[in-house]
mmCIF file of C-alpha atoms in Angstrom:
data_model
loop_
_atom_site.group_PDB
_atom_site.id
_atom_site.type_symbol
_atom_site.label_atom_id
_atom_site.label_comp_id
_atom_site.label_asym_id
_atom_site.label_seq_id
_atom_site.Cartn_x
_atom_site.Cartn_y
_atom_site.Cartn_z
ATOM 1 C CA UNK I 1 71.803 16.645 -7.653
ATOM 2 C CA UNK I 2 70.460 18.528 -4.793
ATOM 3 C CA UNK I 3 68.896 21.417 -6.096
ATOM 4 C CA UNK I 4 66.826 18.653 -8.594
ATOM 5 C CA UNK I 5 66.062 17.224 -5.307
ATOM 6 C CA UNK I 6 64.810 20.121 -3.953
ATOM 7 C CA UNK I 7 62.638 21.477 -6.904
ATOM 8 C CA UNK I 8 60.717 17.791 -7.317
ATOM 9 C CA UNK I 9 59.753 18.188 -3.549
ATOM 10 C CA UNK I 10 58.227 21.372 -4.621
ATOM 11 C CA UNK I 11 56.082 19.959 -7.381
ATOM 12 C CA UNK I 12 54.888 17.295 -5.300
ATOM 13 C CA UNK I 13 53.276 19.130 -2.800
ATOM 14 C CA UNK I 14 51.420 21.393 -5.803
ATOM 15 C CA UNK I 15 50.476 18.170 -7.951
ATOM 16 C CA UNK I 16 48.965 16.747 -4.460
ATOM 17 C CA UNK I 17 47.248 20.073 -4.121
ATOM 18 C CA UNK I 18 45.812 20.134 -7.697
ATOM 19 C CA UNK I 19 44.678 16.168 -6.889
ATOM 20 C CA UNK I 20 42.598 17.028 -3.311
ATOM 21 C CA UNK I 21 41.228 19.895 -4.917
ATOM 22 C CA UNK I 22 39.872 17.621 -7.656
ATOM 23 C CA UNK I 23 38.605 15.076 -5.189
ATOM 24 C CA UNK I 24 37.349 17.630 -3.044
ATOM 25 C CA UNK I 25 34.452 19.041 -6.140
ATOM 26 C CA UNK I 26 33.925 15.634 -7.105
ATOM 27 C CA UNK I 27 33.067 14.535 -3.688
ATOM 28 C CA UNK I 28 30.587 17.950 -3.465
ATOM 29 C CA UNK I 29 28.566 16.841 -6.811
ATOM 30 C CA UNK I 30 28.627 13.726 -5.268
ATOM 31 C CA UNK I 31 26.324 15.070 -2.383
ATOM 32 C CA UNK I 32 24.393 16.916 -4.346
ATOM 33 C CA UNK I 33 23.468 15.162 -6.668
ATOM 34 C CA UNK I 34 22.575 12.253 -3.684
ATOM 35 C CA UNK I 35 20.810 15.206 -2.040
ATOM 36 C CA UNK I 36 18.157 15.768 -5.202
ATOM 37 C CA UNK I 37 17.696 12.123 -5.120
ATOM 38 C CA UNK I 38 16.500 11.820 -1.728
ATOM 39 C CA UNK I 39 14.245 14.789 -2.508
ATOM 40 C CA UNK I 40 13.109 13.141 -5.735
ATOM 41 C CA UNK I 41 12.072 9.917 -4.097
ATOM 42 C CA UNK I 42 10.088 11.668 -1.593
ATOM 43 C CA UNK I 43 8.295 13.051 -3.233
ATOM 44 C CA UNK I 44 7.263 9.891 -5.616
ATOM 45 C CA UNK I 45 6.417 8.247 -2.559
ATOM 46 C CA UNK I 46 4.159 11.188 -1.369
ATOM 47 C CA UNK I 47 2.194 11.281 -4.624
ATOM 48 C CA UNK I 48 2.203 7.319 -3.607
ATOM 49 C CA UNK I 49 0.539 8.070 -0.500
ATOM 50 C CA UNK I 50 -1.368 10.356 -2.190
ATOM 51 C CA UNK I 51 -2.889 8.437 -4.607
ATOM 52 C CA UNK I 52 -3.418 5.895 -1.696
ATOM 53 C CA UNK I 53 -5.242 8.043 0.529
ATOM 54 C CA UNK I 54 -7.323 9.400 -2.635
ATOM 55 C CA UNK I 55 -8.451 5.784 -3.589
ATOM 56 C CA UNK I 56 -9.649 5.094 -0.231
ATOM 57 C CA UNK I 57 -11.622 7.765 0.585
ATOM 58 C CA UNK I 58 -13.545 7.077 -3.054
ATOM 59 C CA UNK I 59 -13.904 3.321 -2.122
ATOM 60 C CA UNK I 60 -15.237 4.583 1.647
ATOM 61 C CA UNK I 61 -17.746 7.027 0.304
ATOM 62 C CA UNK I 62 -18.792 4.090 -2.176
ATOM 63 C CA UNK I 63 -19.364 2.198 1.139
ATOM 64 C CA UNK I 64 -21.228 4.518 2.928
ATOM 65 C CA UNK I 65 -23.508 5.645 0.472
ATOM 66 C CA UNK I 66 -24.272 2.138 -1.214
ATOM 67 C CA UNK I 67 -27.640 1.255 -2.123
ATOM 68 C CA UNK I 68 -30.844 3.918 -1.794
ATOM 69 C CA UNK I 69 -28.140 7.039 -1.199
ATOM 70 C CA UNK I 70 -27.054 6.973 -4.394
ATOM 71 C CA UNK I 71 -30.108 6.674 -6.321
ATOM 72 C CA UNK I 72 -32.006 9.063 -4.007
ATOM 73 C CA UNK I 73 -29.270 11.495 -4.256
ATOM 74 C CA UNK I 74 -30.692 14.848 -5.955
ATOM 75 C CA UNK I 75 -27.849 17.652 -5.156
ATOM 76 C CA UNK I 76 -23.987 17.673 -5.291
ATOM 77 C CA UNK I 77 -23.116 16.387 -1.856
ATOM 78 C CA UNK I 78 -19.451 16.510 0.069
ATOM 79 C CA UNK I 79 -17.768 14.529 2.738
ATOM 80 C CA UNK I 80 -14.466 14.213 3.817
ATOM 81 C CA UNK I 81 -12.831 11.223 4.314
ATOM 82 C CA UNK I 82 -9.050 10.235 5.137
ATOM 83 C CA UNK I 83 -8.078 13.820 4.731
ATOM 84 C CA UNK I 84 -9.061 14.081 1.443
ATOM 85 C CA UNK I 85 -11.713 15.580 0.137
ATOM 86 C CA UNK I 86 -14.952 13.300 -1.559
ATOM 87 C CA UNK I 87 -17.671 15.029 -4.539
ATOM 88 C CA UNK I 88 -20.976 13.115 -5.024
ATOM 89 C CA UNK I 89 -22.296 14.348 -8.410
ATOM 90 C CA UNK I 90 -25.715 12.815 -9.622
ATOM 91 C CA UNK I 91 -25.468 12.229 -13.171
ATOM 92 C CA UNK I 92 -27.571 14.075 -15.787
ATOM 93 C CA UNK I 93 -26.894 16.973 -13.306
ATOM 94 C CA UNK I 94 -29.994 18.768 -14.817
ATOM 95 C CA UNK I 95 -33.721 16.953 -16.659
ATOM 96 C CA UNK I 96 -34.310 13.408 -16.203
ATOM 97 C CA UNK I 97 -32.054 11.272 -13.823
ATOM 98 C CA UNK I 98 -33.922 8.140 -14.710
ATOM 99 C CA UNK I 99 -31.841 6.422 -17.943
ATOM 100 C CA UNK I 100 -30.741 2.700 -19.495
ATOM 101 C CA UNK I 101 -28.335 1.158 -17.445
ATOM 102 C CA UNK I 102 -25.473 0.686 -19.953
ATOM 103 C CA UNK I 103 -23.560 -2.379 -17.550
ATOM 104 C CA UNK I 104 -26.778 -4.672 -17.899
ATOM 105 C CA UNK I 105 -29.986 -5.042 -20.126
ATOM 106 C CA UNK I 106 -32.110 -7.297 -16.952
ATOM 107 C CA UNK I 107 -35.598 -6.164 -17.584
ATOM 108 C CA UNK I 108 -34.786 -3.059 -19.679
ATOM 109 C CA UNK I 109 -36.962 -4.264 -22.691
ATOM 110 C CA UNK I 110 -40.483 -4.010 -20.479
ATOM 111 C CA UNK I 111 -39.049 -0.802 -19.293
ATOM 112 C CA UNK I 112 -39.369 -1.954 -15.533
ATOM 113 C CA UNK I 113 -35.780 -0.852 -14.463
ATOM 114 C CA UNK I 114 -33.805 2.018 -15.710
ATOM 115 C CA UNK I 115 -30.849 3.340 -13.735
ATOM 116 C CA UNK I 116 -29.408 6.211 -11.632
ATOM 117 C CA UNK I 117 -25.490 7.328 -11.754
ATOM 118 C CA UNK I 118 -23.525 9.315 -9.969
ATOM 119 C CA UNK I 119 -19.835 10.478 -10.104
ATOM 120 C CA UNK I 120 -17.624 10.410 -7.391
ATOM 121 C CA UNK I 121 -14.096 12.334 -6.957
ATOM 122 C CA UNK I 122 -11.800 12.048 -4.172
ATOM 123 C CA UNK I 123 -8.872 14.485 -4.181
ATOM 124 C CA UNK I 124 -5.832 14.293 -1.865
ATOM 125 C CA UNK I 125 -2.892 17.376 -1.255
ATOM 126 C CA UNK I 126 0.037 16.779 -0.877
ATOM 127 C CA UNK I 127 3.690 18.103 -1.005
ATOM 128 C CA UNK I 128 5.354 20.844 0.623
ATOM 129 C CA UNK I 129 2.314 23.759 1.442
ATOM 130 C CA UNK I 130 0.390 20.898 -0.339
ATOM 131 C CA UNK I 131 0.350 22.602 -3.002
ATOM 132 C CA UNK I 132 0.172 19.191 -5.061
ATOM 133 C CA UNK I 133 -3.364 17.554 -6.101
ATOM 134 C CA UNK I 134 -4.620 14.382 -6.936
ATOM 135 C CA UNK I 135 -8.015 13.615 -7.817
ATOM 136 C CA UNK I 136 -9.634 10.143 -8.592
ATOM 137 C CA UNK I 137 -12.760 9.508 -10.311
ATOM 138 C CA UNK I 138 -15.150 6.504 -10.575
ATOM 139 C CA UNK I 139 -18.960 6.600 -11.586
ATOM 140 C CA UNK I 140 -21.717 4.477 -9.959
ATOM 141 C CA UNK I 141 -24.502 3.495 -11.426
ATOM 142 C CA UNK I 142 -27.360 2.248 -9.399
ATOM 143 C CA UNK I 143 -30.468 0.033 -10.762
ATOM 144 C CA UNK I 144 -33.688 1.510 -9.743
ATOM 145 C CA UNK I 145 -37.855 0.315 -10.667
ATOM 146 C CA UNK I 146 -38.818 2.412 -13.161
ATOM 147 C CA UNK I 147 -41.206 5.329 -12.141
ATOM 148 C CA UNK I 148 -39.578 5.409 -8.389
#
């Protein structure tokens, strides 16, 4: 009965072997794979921020330029706000700016107010080298006496 004894030891110590071995790759995919996670969620909540810093710099330019800026606006004009970057476009870029306000019909029949728009984009970096972009958009349109 010995020697039986003796061999079991011996395949004990190789099945325990085999078992940490196991345990030890399944614990390494386990912190990978957790690794890739935390990468993935940071970078969901930097396109977060992103989009956060992008919509505030639009609604700040909005602020700033309210009222006669926007419908005495003739060229492309840039500001940066919120480290992000803000485009003023006037809208027909080229020939008449002067058109029917398409929100509101006060006045339009007697042809005493027409309308002026504009497009605004705000666009944000970020990521690693920022090399990722987000721009936002929104259009203003601004009611004007017709013939000013």
């Amino acid at each position: 009965m010995s020697i039986s004894i003796i061999k079991q030891r011996g395949i004990v110590l190789f099945l325990s072997l085999v078992v940490l071995v196991i345990m030890t790759v399944i614990g390494i995919a386990l912190a990978v794979n957790s690794t890739q996670s935390l990468r993935m969620s940071g970078a969901g909540a930097e396109r977060i921020e992103a989009m956060s810093v992008a919509n505030g710099g639009l609604e700040q330019v909005i602020a700033n330029n309210s009222g006669a800026s926007f419908s005495n606006l003739l060229a492309v004009k840039t500001e940066s706000v919120f480290n992000s970057t803000q485009v003023i476009t006037p809208l027909p870029e080229t020939g008449v700016r002067d058109v029917g306000c398409q929100r509101t019909s006060n006045a339009m029949g007697l042809n005493l107010v027409s309308c002026r728009r504009s497009q605004i984009t705000s666009t944000a970096q970020f990521g690693r080298d920022n090399l990722g972009s987000l721009t936002v958009a929104a259009g203003v349109e601004q009611q004007v006496l017709a013939g000013n």
